Coordinates of C-alpha atoms and ligand atoms in Angstrom, one line a residue:
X295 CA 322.6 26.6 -28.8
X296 CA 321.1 28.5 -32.0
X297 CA 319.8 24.8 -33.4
X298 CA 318.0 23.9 -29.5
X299 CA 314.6 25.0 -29.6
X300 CA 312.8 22.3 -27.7
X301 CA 314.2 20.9 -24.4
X302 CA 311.9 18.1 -22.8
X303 CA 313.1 17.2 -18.9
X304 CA 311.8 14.0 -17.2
X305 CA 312.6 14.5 -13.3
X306 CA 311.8 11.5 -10.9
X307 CA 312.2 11.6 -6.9
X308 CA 316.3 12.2 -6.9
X309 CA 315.5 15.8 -7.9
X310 CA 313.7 16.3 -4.6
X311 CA 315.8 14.5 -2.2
X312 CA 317.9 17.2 -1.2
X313 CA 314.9 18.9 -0.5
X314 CA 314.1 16.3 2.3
X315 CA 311.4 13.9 0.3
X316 CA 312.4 10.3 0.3
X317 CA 313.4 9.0 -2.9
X318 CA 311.6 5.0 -3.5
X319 CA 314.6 2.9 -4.2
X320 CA 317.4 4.5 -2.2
X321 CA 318.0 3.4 1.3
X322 CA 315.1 3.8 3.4
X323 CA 313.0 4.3 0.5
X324 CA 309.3 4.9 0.5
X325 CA 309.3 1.2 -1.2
X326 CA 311.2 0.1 1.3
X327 CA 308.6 1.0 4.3
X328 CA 305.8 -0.2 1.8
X329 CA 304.4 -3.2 0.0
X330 CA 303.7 -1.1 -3.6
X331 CA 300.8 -3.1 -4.0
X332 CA 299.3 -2.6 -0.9
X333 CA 299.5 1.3 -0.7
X334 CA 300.4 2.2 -4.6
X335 CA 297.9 0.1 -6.6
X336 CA 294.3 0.6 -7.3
X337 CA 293.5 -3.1 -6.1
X338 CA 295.3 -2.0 -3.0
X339 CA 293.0 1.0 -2.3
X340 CA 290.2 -1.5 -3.1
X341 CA 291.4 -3.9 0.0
X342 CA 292.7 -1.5 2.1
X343 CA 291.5 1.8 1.6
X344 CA 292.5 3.1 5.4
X345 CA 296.1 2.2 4.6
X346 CA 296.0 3.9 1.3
X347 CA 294.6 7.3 2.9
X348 CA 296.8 7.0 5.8
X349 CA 300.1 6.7 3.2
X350 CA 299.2 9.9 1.6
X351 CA 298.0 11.9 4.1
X352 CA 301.3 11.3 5.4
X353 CA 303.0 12.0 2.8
X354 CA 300.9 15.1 1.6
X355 CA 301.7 16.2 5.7
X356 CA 305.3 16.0 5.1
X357 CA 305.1 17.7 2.2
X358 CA 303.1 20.7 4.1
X359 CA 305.9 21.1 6.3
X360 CA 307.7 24.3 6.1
X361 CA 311.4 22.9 5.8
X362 CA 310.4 21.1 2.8
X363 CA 311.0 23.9 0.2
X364 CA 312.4 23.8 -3.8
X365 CA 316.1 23.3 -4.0
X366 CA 318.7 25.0 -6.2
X367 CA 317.5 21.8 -9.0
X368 CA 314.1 23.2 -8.9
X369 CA 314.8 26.8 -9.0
X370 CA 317.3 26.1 -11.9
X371 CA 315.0 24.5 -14.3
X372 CA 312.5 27.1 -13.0
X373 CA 315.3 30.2 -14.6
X374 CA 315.7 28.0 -17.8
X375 CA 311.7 27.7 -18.3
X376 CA 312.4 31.8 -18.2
X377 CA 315.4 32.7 -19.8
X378 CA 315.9 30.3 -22.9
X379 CA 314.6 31.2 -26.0
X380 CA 313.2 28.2 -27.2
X381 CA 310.5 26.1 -25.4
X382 CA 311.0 23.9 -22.0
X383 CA 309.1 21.4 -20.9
X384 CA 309.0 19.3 -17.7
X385 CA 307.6 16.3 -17.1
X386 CA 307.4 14.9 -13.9
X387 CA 307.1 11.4 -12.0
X388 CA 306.9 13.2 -9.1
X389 CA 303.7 13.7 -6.8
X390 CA 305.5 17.0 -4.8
X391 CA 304.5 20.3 -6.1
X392 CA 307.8 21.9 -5.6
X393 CA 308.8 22.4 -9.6
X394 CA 305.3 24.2 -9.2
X395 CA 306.3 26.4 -6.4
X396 CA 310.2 27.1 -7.8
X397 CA 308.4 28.9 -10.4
X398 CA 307.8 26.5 -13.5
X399 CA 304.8 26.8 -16.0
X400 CA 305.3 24.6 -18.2
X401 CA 304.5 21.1 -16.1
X402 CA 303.3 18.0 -16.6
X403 CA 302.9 15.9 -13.6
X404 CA 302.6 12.0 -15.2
X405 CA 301.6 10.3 -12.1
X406 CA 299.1 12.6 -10.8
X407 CA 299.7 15.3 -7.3
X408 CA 299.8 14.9 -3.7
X409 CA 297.7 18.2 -2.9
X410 CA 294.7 17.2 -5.5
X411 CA 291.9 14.4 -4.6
X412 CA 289.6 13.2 -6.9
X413 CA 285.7 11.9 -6.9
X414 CA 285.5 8.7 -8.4
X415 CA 281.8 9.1 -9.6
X416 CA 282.1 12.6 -11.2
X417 CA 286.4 12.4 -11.9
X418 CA 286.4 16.1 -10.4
X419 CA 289.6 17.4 -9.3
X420 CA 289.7 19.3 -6.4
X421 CA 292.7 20.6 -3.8
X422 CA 293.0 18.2 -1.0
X423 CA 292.7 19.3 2.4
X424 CA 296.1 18.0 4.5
X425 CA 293.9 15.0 6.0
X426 CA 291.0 13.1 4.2
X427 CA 289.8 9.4 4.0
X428 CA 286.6 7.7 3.3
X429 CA 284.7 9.4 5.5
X430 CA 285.2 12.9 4.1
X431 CA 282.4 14.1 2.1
X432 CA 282.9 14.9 -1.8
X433 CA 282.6 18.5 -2.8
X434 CA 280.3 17.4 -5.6
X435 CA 278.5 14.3 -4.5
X436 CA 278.4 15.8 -0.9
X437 CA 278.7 11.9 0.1
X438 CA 281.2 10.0 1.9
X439 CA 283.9 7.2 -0.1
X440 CA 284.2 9.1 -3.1
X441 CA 287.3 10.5 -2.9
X442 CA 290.8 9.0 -3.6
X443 CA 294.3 10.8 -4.2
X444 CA 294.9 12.0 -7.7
X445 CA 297.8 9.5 -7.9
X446 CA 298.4 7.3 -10.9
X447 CA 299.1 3.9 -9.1
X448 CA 300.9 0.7 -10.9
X449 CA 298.7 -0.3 -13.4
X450 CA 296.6 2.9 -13.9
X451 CA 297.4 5.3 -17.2
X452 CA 299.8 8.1 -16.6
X453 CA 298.0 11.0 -17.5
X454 CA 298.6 13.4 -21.2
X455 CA 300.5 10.5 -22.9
X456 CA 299.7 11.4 -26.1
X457 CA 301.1 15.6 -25.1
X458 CA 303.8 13.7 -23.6
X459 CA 304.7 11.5 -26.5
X460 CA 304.4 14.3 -29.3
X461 CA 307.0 16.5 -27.4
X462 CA 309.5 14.0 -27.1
X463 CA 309.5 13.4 -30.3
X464 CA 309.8 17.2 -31.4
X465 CA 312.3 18.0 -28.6
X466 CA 316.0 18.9 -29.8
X467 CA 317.3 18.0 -26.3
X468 CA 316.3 15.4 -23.7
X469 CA 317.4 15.5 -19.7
X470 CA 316.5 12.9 -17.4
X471 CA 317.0 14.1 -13.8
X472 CA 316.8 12.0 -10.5
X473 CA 315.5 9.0 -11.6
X474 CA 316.4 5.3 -11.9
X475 CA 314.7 4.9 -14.7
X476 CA 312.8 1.9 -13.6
X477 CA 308.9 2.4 -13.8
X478 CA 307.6 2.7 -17.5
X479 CA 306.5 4.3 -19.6
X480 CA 309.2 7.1 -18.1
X481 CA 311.9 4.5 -18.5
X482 CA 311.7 4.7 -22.0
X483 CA 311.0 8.3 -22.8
X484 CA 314.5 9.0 -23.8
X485 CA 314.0 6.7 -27.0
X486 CA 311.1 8.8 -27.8
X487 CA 313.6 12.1 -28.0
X488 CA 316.2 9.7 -29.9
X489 CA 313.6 8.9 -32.4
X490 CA 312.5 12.4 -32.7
X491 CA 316.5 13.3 -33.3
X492 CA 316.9 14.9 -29.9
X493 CA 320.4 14.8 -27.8
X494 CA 319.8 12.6 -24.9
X495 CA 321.5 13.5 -21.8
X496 CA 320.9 11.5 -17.9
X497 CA 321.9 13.9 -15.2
X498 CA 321.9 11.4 -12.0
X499 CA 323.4 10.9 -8.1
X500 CA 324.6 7.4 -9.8
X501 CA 324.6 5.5 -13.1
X502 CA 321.1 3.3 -13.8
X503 CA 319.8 0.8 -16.1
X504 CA 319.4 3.3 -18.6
X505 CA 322.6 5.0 -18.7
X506 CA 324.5 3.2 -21.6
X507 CA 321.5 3.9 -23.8
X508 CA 321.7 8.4 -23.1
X509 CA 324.4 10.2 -25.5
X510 CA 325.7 11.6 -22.5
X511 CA 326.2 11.2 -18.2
X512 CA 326.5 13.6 -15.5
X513 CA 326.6 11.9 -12.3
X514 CA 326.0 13.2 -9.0
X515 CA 323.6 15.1 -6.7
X516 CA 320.4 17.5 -8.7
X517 CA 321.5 20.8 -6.6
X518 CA 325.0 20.3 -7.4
X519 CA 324.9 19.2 -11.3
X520 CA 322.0 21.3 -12.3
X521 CA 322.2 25.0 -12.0
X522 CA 325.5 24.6 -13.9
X523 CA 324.2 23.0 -16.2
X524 CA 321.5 25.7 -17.0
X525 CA 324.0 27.7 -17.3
X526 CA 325.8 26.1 -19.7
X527 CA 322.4 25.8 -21.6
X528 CA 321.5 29.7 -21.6
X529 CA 325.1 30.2 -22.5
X530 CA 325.2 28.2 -25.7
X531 CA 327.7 25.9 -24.4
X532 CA 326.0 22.2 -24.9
X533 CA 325.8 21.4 -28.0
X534 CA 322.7 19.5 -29.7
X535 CA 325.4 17.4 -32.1
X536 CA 325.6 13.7 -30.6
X537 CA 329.1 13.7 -30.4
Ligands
BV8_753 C1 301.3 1.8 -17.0 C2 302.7 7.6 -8.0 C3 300.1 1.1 -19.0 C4 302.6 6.8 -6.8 C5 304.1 6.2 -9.4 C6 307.0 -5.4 -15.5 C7 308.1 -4.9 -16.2 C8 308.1 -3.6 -16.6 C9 307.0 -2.7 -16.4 C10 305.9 -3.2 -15.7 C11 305.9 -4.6 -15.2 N1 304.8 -4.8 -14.6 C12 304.0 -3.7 -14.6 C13 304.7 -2.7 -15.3 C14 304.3 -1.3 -15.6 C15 304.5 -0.5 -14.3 C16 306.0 -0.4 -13.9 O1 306.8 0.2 -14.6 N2 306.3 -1.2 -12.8 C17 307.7 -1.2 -12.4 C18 307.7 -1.2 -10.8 C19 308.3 -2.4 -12.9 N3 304.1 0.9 -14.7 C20 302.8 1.2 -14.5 O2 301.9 0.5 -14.0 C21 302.4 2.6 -15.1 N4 301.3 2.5 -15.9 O3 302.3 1.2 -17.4 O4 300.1 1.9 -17.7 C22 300.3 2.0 -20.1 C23 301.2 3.0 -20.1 C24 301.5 3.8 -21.2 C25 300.8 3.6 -22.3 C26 299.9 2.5 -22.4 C27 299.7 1.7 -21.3 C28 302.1 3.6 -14.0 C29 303.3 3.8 -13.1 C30 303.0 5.0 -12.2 C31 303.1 4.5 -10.8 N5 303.0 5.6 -9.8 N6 304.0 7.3 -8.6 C32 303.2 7.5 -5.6 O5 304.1 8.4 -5.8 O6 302.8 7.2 -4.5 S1 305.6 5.6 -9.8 C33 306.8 6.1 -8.7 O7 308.1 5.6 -9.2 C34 307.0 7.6 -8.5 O8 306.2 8.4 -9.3 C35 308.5 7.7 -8.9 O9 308.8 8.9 -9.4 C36 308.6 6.7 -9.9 C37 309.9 6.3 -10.4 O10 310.8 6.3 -9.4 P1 311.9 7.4 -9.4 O11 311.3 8.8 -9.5 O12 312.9 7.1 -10.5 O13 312.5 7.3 -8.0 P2 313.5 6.1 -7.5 O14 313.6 6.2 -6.0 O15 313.3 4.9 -8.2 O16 314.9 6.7 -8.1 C38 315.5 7.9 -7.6 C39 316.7 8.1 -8.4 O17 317.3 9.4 -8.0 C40 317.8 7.1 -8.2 O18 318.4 6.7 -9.4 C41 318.9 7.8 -7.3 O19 320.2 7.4 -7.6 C42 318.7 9.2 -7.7 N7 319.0 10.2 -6.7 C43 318.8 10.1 -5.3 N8 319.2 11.3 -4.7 C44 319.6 12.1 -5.7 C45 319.4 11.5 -7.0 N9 319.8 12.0 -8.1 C46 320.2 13.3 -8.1 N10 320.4 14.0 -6.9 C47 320.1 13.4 -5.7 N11 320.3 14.1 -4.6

């Protein structure tokens, strides 16, 4: 434990499963109900911008609802942002804010949030109301059809890149949590910690494309595998050594 001082932790939609959020690619999936380029892609919103406020305002309803709370995954990595000595930080795919509301500082959310909107003319972020569209009035513009989710969709820049890249590449120790390590540039994040010398462990419900290339496996559900796992970490019994 003495030589960890920087864990980095890439979560994608398997760590909030079990808190009732549909993963993309499991069965009924949110891909599965939807065309990703008509709902998840900036030329999408450009066709069909009703469709594209209608999936999120869904999906930010959902979220809203009060059985959809942080689950033991959440709260764990939440008590390892607090306890370990060293730094953690997590990176996120995901648009949910529950890593935010299990108690973690230390965030990145790559792909943007479901509660935030965002002007196109002025790039302001604000809190979105549970319902808006095209017709809702900017904050800042005070006009109508400025406002689209503050979602990074297929082909758009995940945001802080360059934070993102320069931590990997000083982290010591590198989890991948609940996802299937399919959309880029996550899905290559862990070569960024190898490079930078870190251990590279893949902590998911079942193997993925990715899983030969990790130093290590853990397979099975977030709320199960996790909080152990944390307190393996606090307790000094993972070792950074690729074994
Ligand atoms: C970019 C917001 C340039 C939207 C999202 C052809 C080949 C390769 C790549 C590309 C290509 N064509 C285009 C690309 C690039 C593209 C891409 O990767 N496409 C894929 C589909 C092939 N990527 C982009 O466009 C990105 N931008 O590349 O810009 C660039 C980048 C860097 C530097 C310079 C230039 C932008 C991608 C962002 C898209 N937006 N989200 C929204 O949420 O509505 S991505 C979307 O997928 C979500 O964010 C999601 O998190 C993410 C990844 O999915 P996962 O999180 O992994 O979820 P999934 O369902 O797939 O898997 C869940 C896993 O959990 C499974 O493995 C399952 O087994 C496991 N699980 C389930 N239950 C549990 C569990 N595990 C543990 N416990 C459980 N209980």
């Amino acid at each position: 434990m003495e030589n960890i001082k920087n864990i980095t932790i890439l979560t994608g939609a398997g760590i909030s499963a079990e808190s009732g959020i549909s993963t993309f690619r499991d069965q009924n999936g949110l891909w599965e109900n939807h065309e990703i380029e008509d709902v998840a892609t900036p030329e999408g919103f450009q066709r069909n911008p009703e469709l594209v406020y209608k999936f999120y305002n869904q999906r930010r309803f959902q979220l809203s609802q009060d059985n959809i709370v942080p689950n033991p995954a959440h709260m764990a990595l939440a008590k390892l942002e607090r306890e370990f000595s060293g730094s953690v930080l997590v990176i996120t795919q995901n648009v949910d804010d529950l890593h935010e509301r299990a108690g973690q500082k230390n965030l990145i959310h790559m792909h943007g949030e479901l509660m935030k909107m965002r002007c196109v003319a002025s790039n302001k972020i604000y809190k979105a109301p549970n319902f808006f569209d095209g017709d809702t009035p900017c904050p800042c513009c005070q006009e109508a059809g400025n406002l689209r989710p503050h979602i990074v969709w297929f082909g758009e820049m995940p945001f802080q890149m360059d934070k993102i890249q320069s931590e990997l590449l000083n982290s010591d120790l590198f989890l991948s949590i609940g996802t299937s390590a399919l959309v880029y540039p996550a899905s290559i994040f862990y070569r960024w910690a190898a490079q930078g010398g870190a251990k590279t462990i893949e902590l998911n419900l079942e193997s993925t494309v990715a899983s030969d290339r990790f130093d290590e496996n853990f397979q099975g559900k977030a709320s199960e595998l996790v909080p152990g796992f944390v307190e393996d970490l606090l307790s000094g019994n993972i070792s950074p050594e690729v074994s």
